[in-house]
XYZ file of C-alpha atoms in Angstrom:
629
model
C 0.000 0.000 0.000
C 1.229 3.572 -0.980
C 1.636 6.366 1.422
C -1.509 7.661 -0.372
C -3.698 5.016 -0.167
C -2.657 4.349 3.639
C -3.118 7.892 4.708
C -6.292 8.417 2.600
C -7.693 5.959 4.348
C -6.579 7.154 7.625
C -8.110 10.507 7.375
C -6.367 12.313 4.650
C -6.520 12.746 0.982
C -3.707 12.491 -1.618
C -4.314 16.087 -2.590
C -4.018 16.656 1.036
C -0.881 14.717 1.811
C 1.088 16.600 -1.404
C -0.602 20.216 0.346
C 1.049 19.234 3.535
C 4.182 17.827 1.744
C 4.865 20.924 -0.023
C 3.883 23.550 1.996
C 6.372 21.659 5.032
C 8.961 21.332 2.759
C 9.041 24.467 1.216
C 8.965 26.647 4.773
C 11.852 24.169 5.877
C 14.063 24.494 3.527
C 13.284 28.512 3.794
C 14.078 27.524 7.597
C 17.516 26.189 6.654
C 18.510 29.193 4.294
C 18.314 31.669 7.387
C 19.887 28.879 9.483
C 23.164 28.775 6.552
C 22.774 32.827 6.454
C 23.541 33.045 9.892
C 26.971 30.605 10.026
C 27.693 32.350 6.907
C 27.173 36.047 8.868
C 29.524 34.494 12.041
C 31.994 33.195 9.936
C 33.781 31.024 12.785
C 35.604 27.567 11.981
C 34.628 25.479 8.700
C 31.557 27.290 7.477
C 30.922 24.575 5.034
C 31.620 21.638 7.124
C 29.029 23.188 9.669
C 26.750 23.752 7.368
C 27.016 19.963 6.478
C 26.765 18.407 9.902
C 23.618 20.517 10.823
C 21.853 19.174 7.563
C 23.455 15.637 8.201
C 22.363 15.829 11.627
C 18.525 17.235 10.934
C 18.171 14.447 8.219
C 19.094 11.557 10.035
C 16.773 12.912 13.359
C 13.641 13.234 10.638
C 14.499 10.428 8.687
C 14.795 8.146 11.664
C 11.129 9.382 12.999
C 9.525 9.167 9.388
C 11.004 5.604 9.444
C 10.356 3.934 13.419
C 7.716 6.754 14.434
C 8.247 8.316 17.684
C 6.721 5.338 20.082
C 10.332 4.980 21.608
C 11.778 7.985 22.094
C 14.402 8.377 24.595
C 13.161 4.808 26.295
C 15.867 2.636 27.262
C 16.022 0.962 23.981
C 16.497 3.701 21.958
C 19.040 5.222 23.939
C 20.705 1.910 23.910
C 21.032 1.698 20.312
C 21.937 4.971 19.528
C 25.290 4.918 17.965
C 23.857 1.902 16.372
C 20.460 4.100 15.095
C 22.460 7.257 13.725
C 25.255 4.605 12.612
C 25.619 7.547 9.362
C 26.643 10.033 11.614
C 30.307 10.997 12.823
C 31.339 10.653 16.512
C 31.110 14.343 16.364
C 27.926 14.908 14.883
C 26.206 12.528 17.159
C 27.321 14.043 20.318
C 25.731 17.343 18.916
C 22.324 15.418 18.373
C 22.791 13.671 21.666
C 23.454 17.030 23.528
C 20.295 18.301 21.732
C 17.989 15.695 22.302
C 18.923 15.859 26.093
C 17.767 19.550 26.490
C 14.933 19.456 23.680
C 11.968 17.799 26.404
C 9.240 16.319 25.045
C 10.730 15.921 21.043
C 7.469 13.832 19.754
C 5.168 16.308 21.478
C 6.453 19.585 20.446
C 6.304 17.730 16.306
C 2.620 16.900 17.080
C 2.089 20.479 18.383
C 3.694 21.697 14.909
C 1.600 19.330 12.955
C -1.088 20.291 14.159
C -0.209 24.254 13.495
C 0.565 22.946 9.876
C -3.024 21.485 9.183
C -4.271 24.780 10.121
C -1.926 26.780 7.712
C -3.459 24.692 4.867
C -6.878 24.984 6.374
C -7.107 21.203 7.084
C -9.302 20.366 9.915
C -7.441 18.835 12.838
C -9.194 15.092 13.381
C -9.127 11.952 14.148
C -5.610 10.824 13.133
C -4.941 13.846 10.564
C -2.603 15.395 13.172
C -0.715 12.018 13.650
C -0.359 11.470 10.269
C 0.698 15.363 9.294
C 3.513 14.724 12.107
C 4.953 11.802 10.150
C 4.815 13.712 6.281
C 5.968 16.677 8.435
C 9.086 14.673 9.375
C 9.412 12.944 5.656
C 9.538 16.552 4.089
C 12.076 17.811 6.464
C 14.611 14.822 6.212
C 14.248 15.383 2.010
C 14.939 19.227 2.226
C 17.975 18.760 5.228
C 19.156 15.473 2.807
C 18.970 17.206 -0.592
C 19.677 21.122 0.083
C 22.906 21.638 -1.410
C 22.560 19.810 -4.686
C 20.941 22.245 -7.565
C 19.634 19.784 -9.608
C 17.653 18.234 -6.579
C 16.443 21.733 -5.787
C 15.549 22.612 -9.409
C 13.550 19.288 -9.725
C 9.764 18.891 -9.996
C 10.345 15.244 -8.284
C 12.791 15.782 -5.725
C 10.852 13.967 -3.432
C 11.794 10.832 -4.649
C 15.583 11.476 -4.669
C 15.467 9.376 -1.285
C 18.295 7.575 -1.590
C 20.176 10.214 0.159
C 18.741 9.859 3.281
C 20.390 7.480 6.344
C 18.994 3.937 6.045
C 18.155 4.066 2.538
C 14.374 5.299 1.160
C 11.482 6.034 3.489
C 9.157 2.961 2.447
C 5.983 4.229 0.274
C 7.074 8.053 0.252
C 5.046 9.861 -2.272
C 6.069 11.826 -5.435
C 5.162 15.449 -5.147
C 6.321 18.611 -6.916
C 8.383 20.801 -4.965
C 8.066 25.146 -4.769
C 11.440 26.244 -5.168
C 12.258 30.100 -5.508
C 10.519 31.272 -2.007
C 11.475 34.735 -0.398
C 13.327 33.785 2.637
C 11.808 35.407 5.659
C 14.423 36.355 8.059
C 12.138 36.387 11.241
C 11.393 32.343 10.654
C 12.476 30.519 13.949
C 15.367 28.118 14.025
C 15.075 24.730 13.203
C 15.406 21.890 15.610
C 18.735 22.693 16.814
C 20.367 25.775 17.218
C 23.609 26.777 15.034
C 26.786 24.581 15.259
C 29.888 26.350 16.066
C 33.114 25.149 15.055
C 35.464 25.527 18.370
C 38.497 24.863 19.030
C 38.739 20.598 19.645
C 40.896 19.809 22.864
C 42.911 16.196 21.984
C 39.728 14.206 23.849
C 37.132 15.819 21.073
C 35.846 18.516 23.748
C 36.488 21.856 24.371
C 38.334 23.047 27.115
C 34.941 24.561 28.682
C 33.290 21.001 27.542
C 36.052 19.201 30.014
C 35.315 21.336 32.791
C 31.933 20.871 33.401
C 32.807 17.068 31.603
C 34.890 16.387 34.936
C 32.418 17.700 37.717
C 30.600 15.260 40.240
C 27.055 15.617 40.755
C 27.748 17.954 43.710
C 30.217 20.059 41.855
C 28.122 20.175 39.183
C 24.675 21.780 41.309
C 27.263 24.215 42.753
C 28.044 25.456 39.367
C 24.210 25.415 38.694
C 23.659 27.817 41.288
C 26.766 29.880 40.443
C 24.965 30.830 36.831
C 21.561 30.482 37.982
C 19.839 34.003 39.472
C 17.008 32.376 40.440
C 18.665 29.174 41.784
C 21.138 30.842 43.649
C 18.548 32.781 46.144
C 19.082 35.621 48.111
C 22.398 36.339 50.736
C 21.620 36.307 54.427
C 22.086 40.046 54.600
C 20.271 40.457 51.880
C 16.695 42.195 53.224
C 13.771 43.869 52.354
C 15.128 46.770 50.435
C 13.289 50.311 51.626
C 12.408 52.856 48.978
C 12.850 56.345 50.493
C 9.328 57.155 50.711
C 9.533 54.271 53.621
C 7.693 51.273 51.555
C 9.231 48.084 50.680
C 10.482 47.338 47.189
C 9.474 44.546 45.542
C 11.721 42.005 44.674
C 12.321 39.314 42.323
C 11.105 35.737 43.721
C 14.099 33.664 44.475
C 14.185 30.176 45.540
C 14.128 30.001 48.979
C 16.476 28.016 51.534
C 14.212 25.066 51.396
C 13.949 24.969 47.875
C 17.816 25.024 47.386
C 18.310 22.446 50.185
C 15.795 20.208 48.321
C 17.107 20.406 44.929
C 20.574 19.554 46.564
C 19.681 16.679 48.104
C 19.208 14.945 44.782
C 22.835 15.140 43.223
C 24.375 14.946 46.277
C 22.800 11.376 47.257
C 23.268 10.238 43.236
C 26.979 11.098 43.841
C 27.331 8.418 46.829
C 24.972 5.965 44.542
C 27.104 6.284 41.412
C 30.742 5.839 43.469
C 31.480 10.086 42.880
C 32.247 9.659 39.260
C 31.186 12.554 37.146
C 27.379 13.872 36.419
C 27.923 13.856 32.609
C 29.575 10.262 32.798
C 25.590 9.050 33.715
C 24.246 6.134 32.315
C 21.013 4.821 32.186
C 22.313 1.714 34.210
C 23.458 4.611 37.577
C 19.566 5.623 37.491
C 18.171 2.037 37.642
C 20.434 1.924 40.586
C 19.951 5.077 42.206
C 16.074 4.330 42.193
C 17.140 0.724 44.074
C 18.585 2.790 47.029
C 15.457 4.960 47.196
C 13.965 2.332 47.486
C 16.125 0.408 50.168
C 17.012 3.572 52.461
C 15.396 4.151 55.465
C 13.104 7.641 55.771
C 15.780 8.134 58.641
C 19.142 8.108 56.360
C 21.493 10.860 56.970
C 19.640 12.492 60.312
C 22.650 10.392 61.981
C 26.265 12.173 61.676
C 27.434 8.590 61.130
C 25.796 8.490 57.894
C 27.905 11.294 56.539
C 30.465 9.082 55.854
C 28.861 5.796 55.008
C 27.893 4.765 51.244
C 24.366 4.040 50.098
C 24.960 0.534 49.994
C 26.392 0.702 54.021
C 22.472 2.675 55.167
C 21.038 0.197 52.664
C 22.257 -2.628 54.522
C 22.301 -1.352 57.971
C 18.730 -0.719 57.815
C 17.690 -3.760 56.355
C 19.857 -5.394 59.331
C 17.368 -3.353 61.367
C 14.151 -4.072 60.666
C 15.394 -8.022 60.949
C 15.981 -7.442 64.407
C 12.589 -6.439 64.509
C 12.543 -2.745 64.997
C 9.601 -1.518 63.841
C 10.004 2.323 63.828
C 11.784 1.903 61.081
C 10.186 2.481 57.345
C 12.075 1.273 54.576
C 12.067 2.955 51.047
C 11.320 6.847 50.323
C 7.877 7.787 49.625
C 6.650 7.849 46.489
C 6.564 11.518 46.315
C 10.458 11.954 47.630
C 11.285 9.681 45.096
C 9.828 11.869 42.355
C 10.896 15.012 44.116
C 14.474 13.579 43.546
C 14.474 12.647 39.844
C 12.759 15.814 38.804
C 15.337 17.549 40.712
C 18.396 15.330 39.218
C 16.498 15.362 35.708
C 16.578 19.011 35.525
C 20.492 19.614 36.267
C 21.348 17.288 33.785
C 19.597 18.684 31.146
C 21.337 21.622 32.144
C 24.551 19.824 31.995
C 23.839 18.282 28.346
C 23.959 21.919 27.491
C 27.788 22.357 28.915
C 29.131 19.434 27.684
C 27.861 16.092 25.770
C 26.337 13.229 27.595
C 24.270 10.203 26.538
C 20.532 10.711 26.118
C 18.828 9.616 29.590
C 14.968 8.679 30.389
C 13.666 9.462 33.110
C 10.318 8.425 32.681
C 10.272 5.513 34.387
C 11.159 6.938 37.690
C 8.924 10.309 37.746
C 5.635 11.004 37.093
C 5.357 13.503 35.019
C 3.439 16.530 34.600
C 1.578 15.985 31.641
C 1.001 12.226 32.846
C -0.511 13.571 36.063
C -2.536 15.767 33.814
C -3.585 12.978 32.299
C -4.655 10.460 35.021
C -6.898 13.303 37.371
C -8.568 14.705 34.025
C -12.230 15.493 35.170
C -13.579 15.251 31.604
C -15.888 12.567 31.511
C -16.469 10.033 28.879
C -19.174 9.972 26.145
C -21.706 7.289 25.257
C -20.308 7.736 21.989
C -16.633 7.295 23.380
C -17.815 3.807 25.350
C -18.991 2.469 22.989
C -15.383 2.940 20.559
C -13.517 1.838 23.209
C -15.140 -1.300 23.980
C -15.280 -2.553 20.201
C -11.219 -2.637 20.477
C -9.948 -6.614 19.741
C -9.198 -6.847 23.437
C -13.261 -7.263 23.867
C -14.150 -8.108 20.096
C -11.497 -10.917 19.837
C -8.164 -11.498 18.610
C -5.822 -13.595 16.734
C -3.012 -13.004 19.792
C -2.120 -11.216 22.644
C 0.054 -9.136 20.678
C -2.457 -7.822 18.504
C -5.251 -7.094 21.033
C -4.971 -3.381 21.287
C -5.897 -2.715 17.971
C -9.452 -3.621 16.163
C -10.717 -6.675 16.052
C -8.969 -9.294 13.929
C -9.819 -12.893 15.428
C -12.166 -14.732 18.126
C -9.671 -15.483 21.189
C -10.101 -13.104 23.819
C -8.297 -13.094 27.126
C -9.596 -12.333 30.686
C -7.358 -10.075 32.447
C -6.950 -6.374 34.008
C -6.694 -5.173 29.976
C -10.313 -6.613 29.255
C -12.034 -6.124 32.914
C -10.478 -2.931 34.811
C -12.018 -0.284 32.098
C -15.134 -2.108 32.099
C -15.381 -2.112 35.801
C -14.462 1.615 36.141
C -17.345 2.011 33.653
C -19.913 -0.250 35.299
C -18.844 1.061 39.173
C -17.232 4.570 38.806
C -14.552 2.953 41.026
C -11.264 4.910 41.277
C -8.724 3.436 39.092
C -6.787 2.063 42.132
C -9.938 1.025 43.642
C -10.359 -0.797 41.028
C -6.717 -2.041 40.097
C -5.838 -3.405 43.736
C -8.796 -6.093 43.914
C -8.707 -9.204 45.446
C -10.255 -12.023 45.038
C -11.610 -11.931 48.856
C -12.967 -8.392 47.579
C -15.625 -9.756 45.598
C -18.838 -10.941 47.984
C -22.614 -11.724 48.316
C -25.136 -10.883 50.169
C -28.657 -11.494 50.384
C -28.354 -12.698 46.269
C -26.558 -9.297 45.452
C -22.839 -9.701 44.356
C -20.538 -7.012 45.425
C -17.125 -5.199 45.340
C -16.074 -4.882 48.889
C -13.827 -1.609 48.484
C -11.375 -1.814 51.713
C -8.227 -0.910 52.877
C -5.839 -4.127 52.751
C -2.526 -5.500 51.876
C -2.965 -4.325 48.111
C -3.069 -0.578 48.675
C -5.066 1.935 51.355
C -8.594 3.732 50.516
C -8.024 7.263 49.611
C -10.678 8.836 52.082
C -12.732 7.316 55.637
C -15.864 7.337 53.014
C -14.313 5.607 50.180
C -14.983 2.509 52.285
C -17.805 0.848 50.801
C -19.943 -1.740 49.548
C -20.320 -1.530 45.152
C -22.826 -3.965 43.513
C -21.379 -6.037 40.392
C -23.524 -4.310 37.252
C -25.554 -7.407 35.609
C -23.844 -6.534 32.678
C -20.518 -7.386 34.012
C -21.945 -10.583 35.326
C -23.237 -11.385 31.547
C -20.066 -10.946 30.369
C -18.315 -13.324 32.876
C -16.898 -11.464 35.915
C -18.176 -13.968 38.474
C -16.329 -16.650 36.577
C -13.586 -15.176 36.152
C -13.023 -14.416 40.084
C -14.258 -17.878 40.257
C -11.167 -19.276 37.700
C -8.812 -17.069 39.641
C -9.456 -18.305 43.164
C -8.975 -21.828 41.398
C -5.721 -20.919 39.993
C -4.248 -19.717 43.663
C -4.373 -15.752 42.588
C -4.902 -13.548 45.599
C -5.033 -11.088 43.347
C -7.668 -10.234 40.879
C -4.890 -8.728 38.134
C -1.467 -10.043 39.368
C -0.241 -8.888 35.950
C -0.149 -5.746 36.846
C 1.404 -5.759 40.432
C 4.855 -3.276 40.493
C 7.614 -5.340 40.915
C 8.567 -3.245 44.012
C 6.733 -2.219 46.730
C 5.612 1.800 46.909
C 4.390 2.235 43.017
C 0.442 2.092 42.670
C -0.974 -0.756 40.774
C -3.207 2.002 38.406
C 0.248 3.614 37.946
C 1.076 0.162 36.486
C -2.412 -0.301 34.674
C -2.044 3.205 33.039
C 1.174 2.782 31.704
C 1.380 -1.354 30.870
C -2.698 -0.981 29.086
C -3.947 2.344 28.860
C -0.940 3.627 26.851
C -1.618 0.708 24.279
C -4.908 1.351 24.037
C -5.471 4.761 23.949
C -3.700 5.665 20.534
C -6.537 2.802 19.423
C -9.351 5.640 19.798
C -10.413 8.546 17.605
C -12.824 10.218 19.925
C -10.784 10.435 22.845
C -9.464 13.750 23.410
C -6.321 15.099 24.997
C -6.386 14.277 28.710
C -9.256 11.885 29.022
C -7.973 8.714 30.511
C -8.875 5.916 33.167
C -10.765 8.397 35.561
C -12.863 9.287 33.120
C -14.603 6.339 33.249
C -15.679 7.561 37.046
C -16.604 10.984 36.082
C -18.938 9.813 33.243
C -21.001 7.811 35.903
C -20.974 11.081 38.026
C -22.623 12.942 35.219
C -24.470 10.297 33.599
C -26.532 10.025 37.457
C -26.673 13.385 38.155
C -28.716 14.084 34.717
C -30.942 11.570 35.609
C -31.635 13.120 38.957
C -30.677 10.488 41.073
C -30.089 11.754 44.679
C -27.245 13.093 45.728
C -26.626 11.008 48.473
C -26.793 7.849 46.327
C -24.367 8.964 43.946
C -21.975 9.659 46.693
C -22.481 6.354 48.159
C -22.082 4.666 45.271
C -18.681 6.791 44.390
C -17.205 6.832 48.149
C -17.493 10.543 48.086
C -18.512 13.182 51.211
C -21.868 14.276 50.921
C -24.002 17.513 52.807
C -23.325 18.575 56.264
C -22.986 16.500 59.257
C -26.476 14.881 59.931
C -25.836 13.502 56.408
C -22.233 12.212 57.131
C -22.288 11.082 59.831
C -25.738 9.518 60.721
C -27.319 8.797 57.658
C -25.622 5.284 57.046
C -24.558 4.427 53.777
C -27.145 3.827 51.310
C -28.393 -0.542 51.067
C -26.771 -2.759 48.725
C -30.571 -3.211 47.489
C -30.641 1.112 46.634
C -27.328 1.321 44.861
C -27.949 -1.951 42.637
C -31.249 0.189 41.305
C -28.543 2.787 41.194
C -25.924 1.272 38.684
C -28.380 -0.084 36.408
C -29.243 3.366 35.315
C -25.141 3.351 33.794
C -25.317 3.678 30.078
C -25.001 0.090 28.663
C -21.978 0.350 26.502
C -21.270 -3.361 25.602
C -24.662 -4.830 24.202
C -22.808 -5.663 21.423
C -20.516 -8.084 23.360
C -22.149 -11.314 23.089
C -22.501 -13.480 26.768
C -19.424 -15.112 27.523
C -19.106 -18.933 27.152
C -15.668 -19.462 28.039
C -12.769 -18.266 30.602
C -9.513 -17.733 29.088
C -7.197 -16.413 31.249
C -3.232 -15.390 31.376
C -0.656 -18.311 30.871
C 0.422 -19.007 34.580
C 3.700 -16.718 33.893
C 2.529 -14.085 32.786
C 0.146 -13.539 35.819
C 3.149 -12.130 37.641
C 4.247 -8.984 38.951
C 6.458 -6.569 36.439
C 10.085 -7.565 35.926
C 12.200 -5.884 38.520
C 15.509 -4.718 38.093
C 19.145 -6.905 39.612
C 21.237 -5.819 41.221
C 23.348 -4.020 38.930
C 20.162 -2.068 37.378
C 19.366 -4.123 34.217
C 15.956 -5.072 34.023
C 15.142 -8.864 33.678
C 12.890 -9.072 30.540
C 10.999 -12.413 28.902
């Protein structure tokens, strides 16, 4: 299939595609005209051999996305293989790429933003998977005009487009034909292009400048010293420094600072990295001295360093002594930072060595793994609720409709075999209950009941995880319509097959991450790029909020819907002596839940998760590699 007929059919015309094409083209190869102005204009080093890494190095970034898509971006395998991925690329021109990746954020995310800004420059209405799609011509047409801008003939030609043999790892498969503008005024106000200019300094013997081995050499306490030396903000205010009076007596205002607390905090994270990674220098980080600076989080005790003694000891030492502890039995002592700590930590880290990547090179790092971040917490408390419309997409995915594998399950449907697991049940529960997606994600088998004929969730604080409020305890009937489809069974099947868990699958392999953390990342990522109508920031908990709204327009009391969510309701007389509603109320209650899966037909058959892969996430050894199937 053509890049035509596979976009057409994903949202976009041909005519549409070759719009896109040449309108990205022609504004960046504008883009790199004002780029070559300016090294022309500075004049330092080898003008031309600048010129020709930056358009080596902005093909082979663009080519590479047109070609594997953005999926893995800075994860561990990526990184991994990245002298191996930009194998076209000099030693020199890679560690300019690697230095920009590691201070350009979110890469994929600021291309999507730009796609979508190009749809609207060509008056191309931004939806479904149009802006998905425009990201990946976006990227073809900008590896063609960094991989064919100094040759004339390519751009004098109508068809330069398929001149692709230029490009690293050969052709982009099924690129189009389309005719190129050439001629366009250059406007000088255009912004840069992905990277900024690349100077041409003077090369020490090891590659780097003499500035590049300074800040090359520093530890991760040397180096947030030097941080604070450059940073105004960073670096606070002096002790003598005051409240400044103007001389009509009033204060002046003054710029905000961090404080002493801040600066202590964002200390604390390089200077405990340094005694994880043995003192050797930030930019020297691998990916290997995270894995095991998030195994000592997660081994200290919340009491390390408030002892002099600790000064003085490694990680490894507090590690061990504490663990010595708590086998003596002393119970005062908590093992592992909180979860929140932990993050505090990494963002801190994560933010002086991007900072450092802009000193001196250093190896791409991800940090995803270890912090949650911003736009992922965004996404998981979104208070958009779902649509019927929106159900009723999601639950025709192959993980409900059937598939031919496990492997293909997150896309339509394209076989009969469907598996029983936290993928097919925990959206579908969250639909059917408005649980919390940790309410929902920490079952156990011993949480699912009966009484009086009426099956129900028994929604608890135990061993899996904590309730988040006093009224979040509570009693949830089991929807008929999950019973149709086989949730009964399935508990039943489980209990058979020793599970104390309802989804063991998705258990952390270390204590202190939340199972829905898990859920969100292992299933919801997968399935989410599945759906059209889902729109930014909708996500698990939407699922609760749609049963929120969904009861509230049908004018069912208050006081039931809070029941049924575990939510506070009125003033004290309804609190505290009202008594949660009966099991008897709330199943009249849930039945009034949109039906979303009529189309599902009864379940016949249990199939659940070969016995090893209802397991808890690889952890990590000893050493920071991950074990993996």
């Amino acid at each position: 299939m053509s890049l035509y007929e596979r976009i057409e059919r994903e949202g976009l015309t041909a005519e549409q595609v070759t719009t896109l094409f040449q309108e990205e083209i022609v504004r960046y190869r504008n883009m790199l005209a004002h780029q070559q102005t300016t090294i022309q204009e500075d004049g330092e080093g080898d003008v031309q051999k600048r010129m020709e890494q930056m358009l080596s190095i902005y093909a082979a970034l663009n080519a590479d996305f047109a070609v594997n898509g953005f999926d893995d971006y800075m994860d561990i395998g990526y990184v991994g293989g990245f002298n191996e991925r930009f194998s076209n690329l000099d030693d020199e021109s890679r560690a300019h790429l690697i230095a920009m990746l590691s201070r350009s954020g979110d890469l994929p995310k600021t291309l999507f933003s730009e796609a979508q800004k190009l749809l609207g420059r060509v008056d191309i209405a931004v939806t479904g998977d149009r802006a998905e799609n425009a990201r990946r011509i976006m990227c073809e047409a900008r590896a063609i005009a960094a991989a064919t801008y100094t040759d004339p003939n390519v751009r004098g030609a109508a068809n330069a487009v398929a001149l692709m043999a230029t490009l690293v790892k050969g052709a982009i498969p099924g690129i189009a034909t389309v005719p190129v503008v050439n001629n366009v005024p250059i406007d000088p106000n255009l912004p840069s292009p992905l990277v900024e200019p690349l100077s041409a300094p003077v090369m020490s013997s090891s590659g780097l400048t003499e500035e590049q081995q300074k800040y090359a050499s520093m530890t991760p306490v040397e180096a947030v010293d030097a941080y604070f030396s450059v940073k105004p903000k960073a670096r606070g205010r002096a002790d003598n420094e005051g409240q400044v009076t103007a001389a009509n007596g009033k204060k002046k205002s003054q710029p905000k600072v961090w404080g002493h607390s801040q600066r202590r905090q964002f200390r604390a994270a390089p200077y405990l990295f340094g005694k994880s990674n043995g003192g050797k220098p930030l930019a020297a980080t691998t990916q290997n001295d995270l894995n095991t600076f998030y195994d000592h989080l997660n081994l200290m005790p919340s009491t390390h360093h408030k002892s002099p003694r600790h000064e003085s000891m490694s990680l490894d030492e507090i590690c061990e002594e504490a663990a010595a502890r708590v086998a003596k039995g002393e119970r005062k002592i908590d093992i592992g930072l909180d979860v929140g700590t932990v993050n505090r930590h990494f963002a801190n880290l994560k933010k002086l060595c991007l900072w450092m990547a802009t000193k001196t090179p250093m190896a791409p790092l991800d940090f995803s793994d270890f912090i949650l971040e911003e736009d992922d917490r965004d996404d998981r408390n979104e208070r958009d609720p779902y649509t019927i419309e929106q159900g009723k997409e999601l639950f025709t995915l192959a993980i409900w409709t059937g598939s031919t594998s496990l492997d293909v399950r997150f896309g339509p449907k394209s076989g009969d075999a469907i598996w029983h697991d936290a993928a097919y049940w925990v959206m579908m529960i969250v639909w059917y209950s408005g649980m919390r997606r940790e309410e929902c994600c920490k079952l156990l088998v011993d949480d699912i009941d009966e009484e009086c004929g009426i099956f129900y969730f028994n929604i608890r604080k135990t061993h899996a995880g904590t309730v988040k409020t006093a009224r979040s305890v509570r009693l949830v009937p089991i929807h008929a319509e999950l019973r149709r489809l086989g949730f009964l069974d399935y508990v039943n099947a489980m209990r058979d097959a020793g599970e104390a868990y309802l989804f063991p699958e998705i258990l952390p392999g270390r204590s202190g991450r939340p199972l829905g953390d898990v859920f969100f990342k292992q299933v919801w990522g997968k399935i989410k790029p599945c759906l059209t109508l889902v729109r930014p920031g909708q996500a698990v908990h939407s699922g609760r909020h749609m049963v929120s709204t969904e009861l509230k327009m049908l004018q069912t009391f208050e006081e039931f819907r809070a029941d049924l969510l575990g939510q506070a309701f009125g003033g004290e007389n309804a609190g505290r002596y009202a008594g949660a509603t009966r099991l008897e109320v709330l199943q009249d209650v849930i039945v009034r839940i949109p039906n979303v899966t009529q189309h599902l037909p009864n379940c016949t058959e249990i199939r659940l998760l070969p016995a090893p892969l209802r397991k808890p996430r690889p952890t990590r050894e000893h050493g920071g590699r991950r074990k993996r199937n």
